[in-house]
Amino acid sequence: MKRLPLVALLLVLAGLASAADLPIREVVLYKHGVGYFSRSGKIGAGETVRLEFKAEDMNDVLKSLILTDRQGNQIAGVRYDASEPLAERLKNYPFVVAPNAPLTAFLDQLKGARIDLKLGAESAAGVIVGARIVKSADKDRASDRETITLLTDASDMRTFDLAAASEMKFGDPKLQELLRDYLALLNQARSKDRRSVYIDATGSGAHELAASYLTPAPVWKSSYRLLFASQGEPTLEGWAIVDNISGEDWNGVHLSVVSGRPISFVTHLYEPRYIARPTVELAENVAAAPRIFSGAIDSAESAEPASAPALAMAMRSRKSAASKEADEDVLGSGSQGALQGQREARPVSTSTLAATAQGRDAGALFEYNFAAPVTVKKGQSAMLPFLQQKLTGRKLLIYSEAFGLNPQNAAEIVNSTGKTLDGGPITVYDAGAYAGEALVETVKAGDRRLISYGVDLGTRISTAWGSAKIVVREIHVRRGVLTSRAATEETKNYSMRNVDAAPKALIIEHPQRPGYKLVEPVKPSETTENAYRFEVKLGPAATQSFAVREERVTEQTVAVSSMTPNVLMTWMQNKVLGPDALRQLDLIAQKKREITGNDAALSQTDASLAGLGQDQERLRRNIESLRKIAGQAEPVEQYSRQLAANEIKIVGLRDTLSDLRRKKAALESELSALIDKTEF
């Protein structure tokens, strides 16, 4: 006899009912890794809504879930699958449903439990005595029978074939509920990374329930086509690329994509959290601690940005400043433009779009809403048009030394669409032909950007640095310290050769160097965070040069007291010093010269004293030697007279040395006073 499937009978025993589902109605995709999903639908009285998510998405769901009953009923709460491992959750049940185990293995664990059976037209009820598999005599496993033995209400023990059972039910409602919960856990475990959220409807009658939440989602990507015609403003097409990896189809959803980067993070709300509890005391047992209050912060109002129409008008004014002939030639600049001028331009072909998205400001963000419902099957992606509009722009060349010898074909565009343009790649078409590709960051309405999409082989540019020039700009003295500021001027020359027979507009990007600033008369057309931009008009088949002068101001300090008179005279020759400064420095120089002369006299006197001292020592030794020899009285007398004369000289030199030292102290005091009062 065919064995009854275990799962089928257990489902019958548990009486599990399927949960209602809410289809996805709206999807909003952002640029920072999350998506907003909104579901809604009608459910009957007493029904439960089940939403299924990936386990790693539960933190975001619990952080952002919003529930609304549009019938006015209150929502009491939400149930969801706990994150505790399945084995840990199942071990508290009084039975085990082992994989691939027969029904008898399950029922045999429940000896003593009351069960009701329906066996065809017959019904049976009683307490479970045991359940086992009766082996077939011919050892054919297909002939094995699953049986259950019951102690009936009539105190009889009867054995029944479970293959004939069409209905089973435990007599104990608690046991029936335990089995229901156990099977619900097993049902959840079918997908190891899926978790369910249950919403129970309260009240009578039908409900119209809406649920919205955030979950991780791939960022949407933008892709543009910039189409230049031979005349008029270029056209910009924008396409949004979206990916549906949510695990279910988006059927006719209202889709929006948002440009901007709001702050988002992951908080662990799904996993159970345990925390050590602090030990507390009564207030009177705890010393009071100081409280620190934060100070207020004032913020200045920023200048109001120019509107998109105003910037577009300024752009057109710049464009019309050149002659009409030069403007038309610039639109076809470069060797590629010269070739296109020799043939008839193709008509510009834009995409035929059913509709584009409606844009609106969403606080600090910008949202594109697709008016028509969108369908994207699970595991698929879609490319949807959100923009097709004229905008202000012109073609030109951009040069940076990092490019090498040739500048790049480029375009200057002003976002005059009134919408935020999300960052992404741009494919450029010129007169119906592919011209190159560019990449642009997000451009707010009214903002201007440069994009480069090719190399202009018809223009060559080289650079060279000129010789540096150092010029002292300022000299000051205060509190005995001389401070000088000198400027080191450097010039970078750009040599440009246009080999094409058409004029071109060129923007030179000159890098900003720390500590350097531009010197007049050159002025950049605009300045970026790390570069100056200069616009130069190149003549047809001409060679031109452009010089950028910069200076770096350095400051040097030196103590006036440490300067020699010659060093002071060198500083006094600088033309930036006025008469008063020269007079004060000259007084200091004179005093330093006096000190130098006095120091020389001191050195000379010291040297004379040292020489006399050595001579006196020699004379004394000679006298001592001659006294030991008879008949040497006359030489001894002569040496004695010299010794006495030298002593007189020594006394005079010592007086002179004392006077010179006193004079040195006086001169140094006078110099210090001069230095202290010198200021200019």
Tab-separated table of N, CA and C in Angstrom, residues 273-326:
chain	number	residue	atom	x	y	z
A	273	ARG	N	19.506	41.759	21.033
A	273	ARG	CA	20.616	42.490	21.628
A	273	ARG	C	20.537	42.363	23.142
A	274	TYR	N	21.651	42.037	23.737
A	274	TYR	CA	21.728	41.928	25.189
A	274	TYR	C	22.696	42.986	25.706
A	275	ILE	N	22.393	43.509	26.864
A	275	ILE	CA	23.226	44.569	27.410
A	275	ILE	C	23.389	44.355	28.904
A	276	ALA	N	24.588	44.636	29.401
A	276	ALA	CA	24.833	44.514	30.837
A	276	ALA	C	24.146	45.654	31.570
A	277	ARG	N	23.425	45.308	32.604
A	277	ARG	CA	22.699	46.321	33.356
A	277	ARG	C	23.625	46.996	34.365
A	278	PRO	N	23.508	48.303	34.524
A	278	PRO	CA	24.397	48.996	35.472
A	278	PRO	C	23.925	48.809	36.908
A	279	THR	N	24.851	48.993	37.806
A	279	THR	CA	24.525	49.019	39.231
A	279	THR	C	24.180	50.448	39.609
A	280	VAL	N	23.019	50.642	40.230
A	280	VAL	CA	22.564	51.999	40.538
A	280	VAL	C	22.466	52.177	42.041
A	281	GLU	N	22.593	53.412	42.451
A	281	GLU	CA	22.470	53.783	43.850
A	281	GLU	C	21.383	54.833	43.984
A	282	LEU	N	20.934	55.037	45.199
A	282	LEU	CA	20.002	56.118	45.459
A	282	LEU	C	20.680	57.453	45.186
A	283	ALA	N	19.880	58.442	44.843
A	283	ALA	CA	20.430	59.738	44.460
A	283	ALA	C	21.297	60.341	45.557
A	284	GLU	N	20.890	60.155	46.812
A	284	GLU	CA	21.654	60.785	47.887
A	284	GLU	C	22.997	60.108	48.108
A	285	ASN	N	23.198	58.933	47.498
A	285	ASN	CA	24.470	58.229	47.646
A	285	ASN	C	25.444	58.502	46.506
A	286	VAL	N	25.023	59.293	45.542
A	286	VAL	CA	25.853	59.560	44.368
A	286	VAL	C	26.202	61.034	44.333
A	287	ALA	N	27.486	61.342	44.160
A	287	ALA	CA	27.919	62.733	44.075
A	287	ALA	C	27.425	63.349	42.776
A	288	ALA	N	27.037	64.630	42.834
A	288	ALA	CA	26.556	65.316	41.642
A	288	ALA	C	27.718	65.581	40.691
A	289	ALA	N	27.486	65.366	39.399
A	289	ALA	CA	28.504	65.587	38.377
A	289	ALA	C	28.199	66.872	37.623
A	290	PRO	N	29.235	67.557	37.110
A	290	PRO	CA	28.988	68.787	36.344
A	290	PRO	C	28.314	68.483	35.023
A	291	ARG	N	27.496	69.405	34.552
A	291	ARG	CA	26.807	69.263	33.276
A	291	ARG	C	27.386	70.258	32.284
A	292	ILE	N	27.701	69.789	31.108
A	292	ILE	CA	28.309	70.632	30.080
A	292	ILE	C	27.263	70.963	29.038
A	293	PHE	N	27.052	72.252	28.791
A	293	PHE	CA	26.093	72.700	27.792
A	293	PHE	C	26.835	73.102	26.526
A	294	SER	N	26.322	72.680	25.394
A	294	SER	CA	26.925	73.040	24.113
A	294	SER	C	26.622	74.487	23.788
A	295	GLY	N	27.586	75.164	23.146
A	295	GLY	CA	27.390	76.542	22.739
A	295	GLY	C	26.582	76.637	21.469
A	296	ALA	N	25.969	77.808	21.242
A	296	ALA	CA	25.191	78.035	20.024
A	296	ALA	C	26.121	78.312	18.859
A	297	ILE	N	25.697	77.954	17.682
A	297	ILE	CA	26.465	78.165	16.462
A	297	ILE	C	25.655	79.057	15.551
A	298	ASP	N	26.248	80.204	15.150
A	298	ASP	CA	25.615	81.107	14.192
A	298	ASP	C	26.138	80.790	12.808
A	299	SER	N	25.260	80.771	11.797
A	299	SER	CA	25.667	80.521	10.418
A	299	SER	C	25.247	81.695	9.564
A	300	ALA	N	26.190	82.177	8.739
A	300	ALA	CA	25.893	83.284	7.831
A	300	ALA	C	25.089	82.797	6.658
A	301	GLU	N	24.198	83.656	6.152
A	301	GLU	CA	23.404	83.292	4.979
A	301	GLU	C	24.287	83.285	3.755
A	302	SER	N	24.160	82.235	2.955
A	302	SER	CA	24.930	82.154	1.715
A	302	SER	C	24.244	82.959	0.630
A	303	ALA	N	25.044	83.397	-0.331
A	303	ALA	CA	24.497	84.180	-1.444
A	303	ALA	C	23.545	83.341	-2.258
A	304	GLU	N	22.472	83.960	-2.727
A	304	GLU	CA	21.474	83.240	-3.516
A	304	GLU	C	22.052	82.888	-4.876
A	305	PRO	N	22.003	81.604	-5.304
A	305	PRO	CA	22.588	81.234	-6.588
A	305	PRO	C	21.807	81.830	-7.749
A	306	ALA	N	22.522	82.044	-8.835
A	306	ALA	CA	21.876	82.564	-10.039
A	306	ALA	C	20.923	81.537	-10.608
A	307	SER	N	19.826	82.003	-11.192
A	307	SER	CA	18.841	81.098	-11.763
A	307	SER	C	19.346	80.519	-13.066
A	308	ALA	N	18.712	79.421	-13.480
A	308	ALA	CA	19.100	78.779	-14.734
A	308	ALA	C	18.911	79.703	-15.922
A	309	PRO	N	17.792	80.439	-16.059
A	309	PRO	CA	17.670	81.349	-17.204
A	309	PRO	C	18.730	82.427	-17.209
A	310	ALA	N	19.099	82.952	-16.032
A	310	ALA	CA	20.115	84.005	-15.984
A	310	ALA	C	21.457	83.484	-16.455
A	311	LEU	N	21.826	82.279	-16.014
A	311	LEU	CA	23.104	81.720	-16.445
A	311	LEU	C	23.088	81.402	-17.927
A	312	ALA	N	21.961	80.918	-18.400
A	312	ALA	CA	21.868	80.630	-19.832
A	312	ALA	C	22.021	81.901	-20.652
A	313	MET	N	21.410	83.016	-20.170
A	313	MET	CA	21.536	84.284	-20.885
A	313	MET	C	22.986	84.760	-20.881
A	314	ALA	N	23.675	84.595	-19.727
A	314	ALA	CA	25.088	84.981	-19.664
A	314	ALA	C	25.920	84.149	-20.618
A	315	MET	N	25.558	82.865	-20.724
A	315	MET	CA	26.277	81.980	-21.637
A	315	MET	C	26.109	82.442	-23.075
A	316	ARG	N	24.876	82.837	-23.420
A	316	ARG	CA	24.635	83.296	-24.797
A	316	ARG	C	25.371	84.609	-25.065
A	317	SER	N	25.479	85.456	-24.061
A	317	SER	CA	26.195	86.715	-24.243
A	317	SER	C	27.658	86.457	-24.519
A	318	ARG	N	28.242	85.497	-23.781
A	318	ARG	CA	29.635	85.146	-24.030
A	318	ARG	C	29.823	84.589	-25.419
A	319	LYS	N	28.855	83.823	-25.840
A	319	LYS	CA	28.955	83.187	-27.143
A	319	LYS	C	28.838	84.197	-28.277
A	320	SER	N	27.994	85.244	-28.078
A	320	SER	CA	27.788	86.212	-29.144
A	320	SER	C	28.859	87.285	-29.155
A	321	ALA	N	29.780	87.284	-28.178
A	321	ALA	CA	30.830	88.289	-28.130
A	321	ALA	C	31.779	88.144	-29.312
A	322	ALA	N	32.037	86.921	-29.746
A	322	ALA	CA	32.896	86.691	-30.910
A	322	ALA	C	32.095	86.949	-32.177
A	323	SER	N	32.792	87.055	-33.257
A	323	SER	CA	32.124	87.293	-34.542
A	323	SER	C	31.323	86.082	-34.950
A	324	LYS	N	30.359	86.314	-35.823
A	324	LYS	CA	29.501	85.222	-36.276
A	324	LYS	C	30.327	84.183	-37.007
A	325	GLU	N	31.297	84.648	-37.791
A	325	GLU	CA	32.123	83.701	-38.541
A	325	GLU	C	32.947	82.836	-37.604
A	326	ALA	N	33.559	83.472	-36.572
A	326	ALA	CA	34.363	82.700	-35.628
A	326	ALA	C	33.502	81.725	-34.863
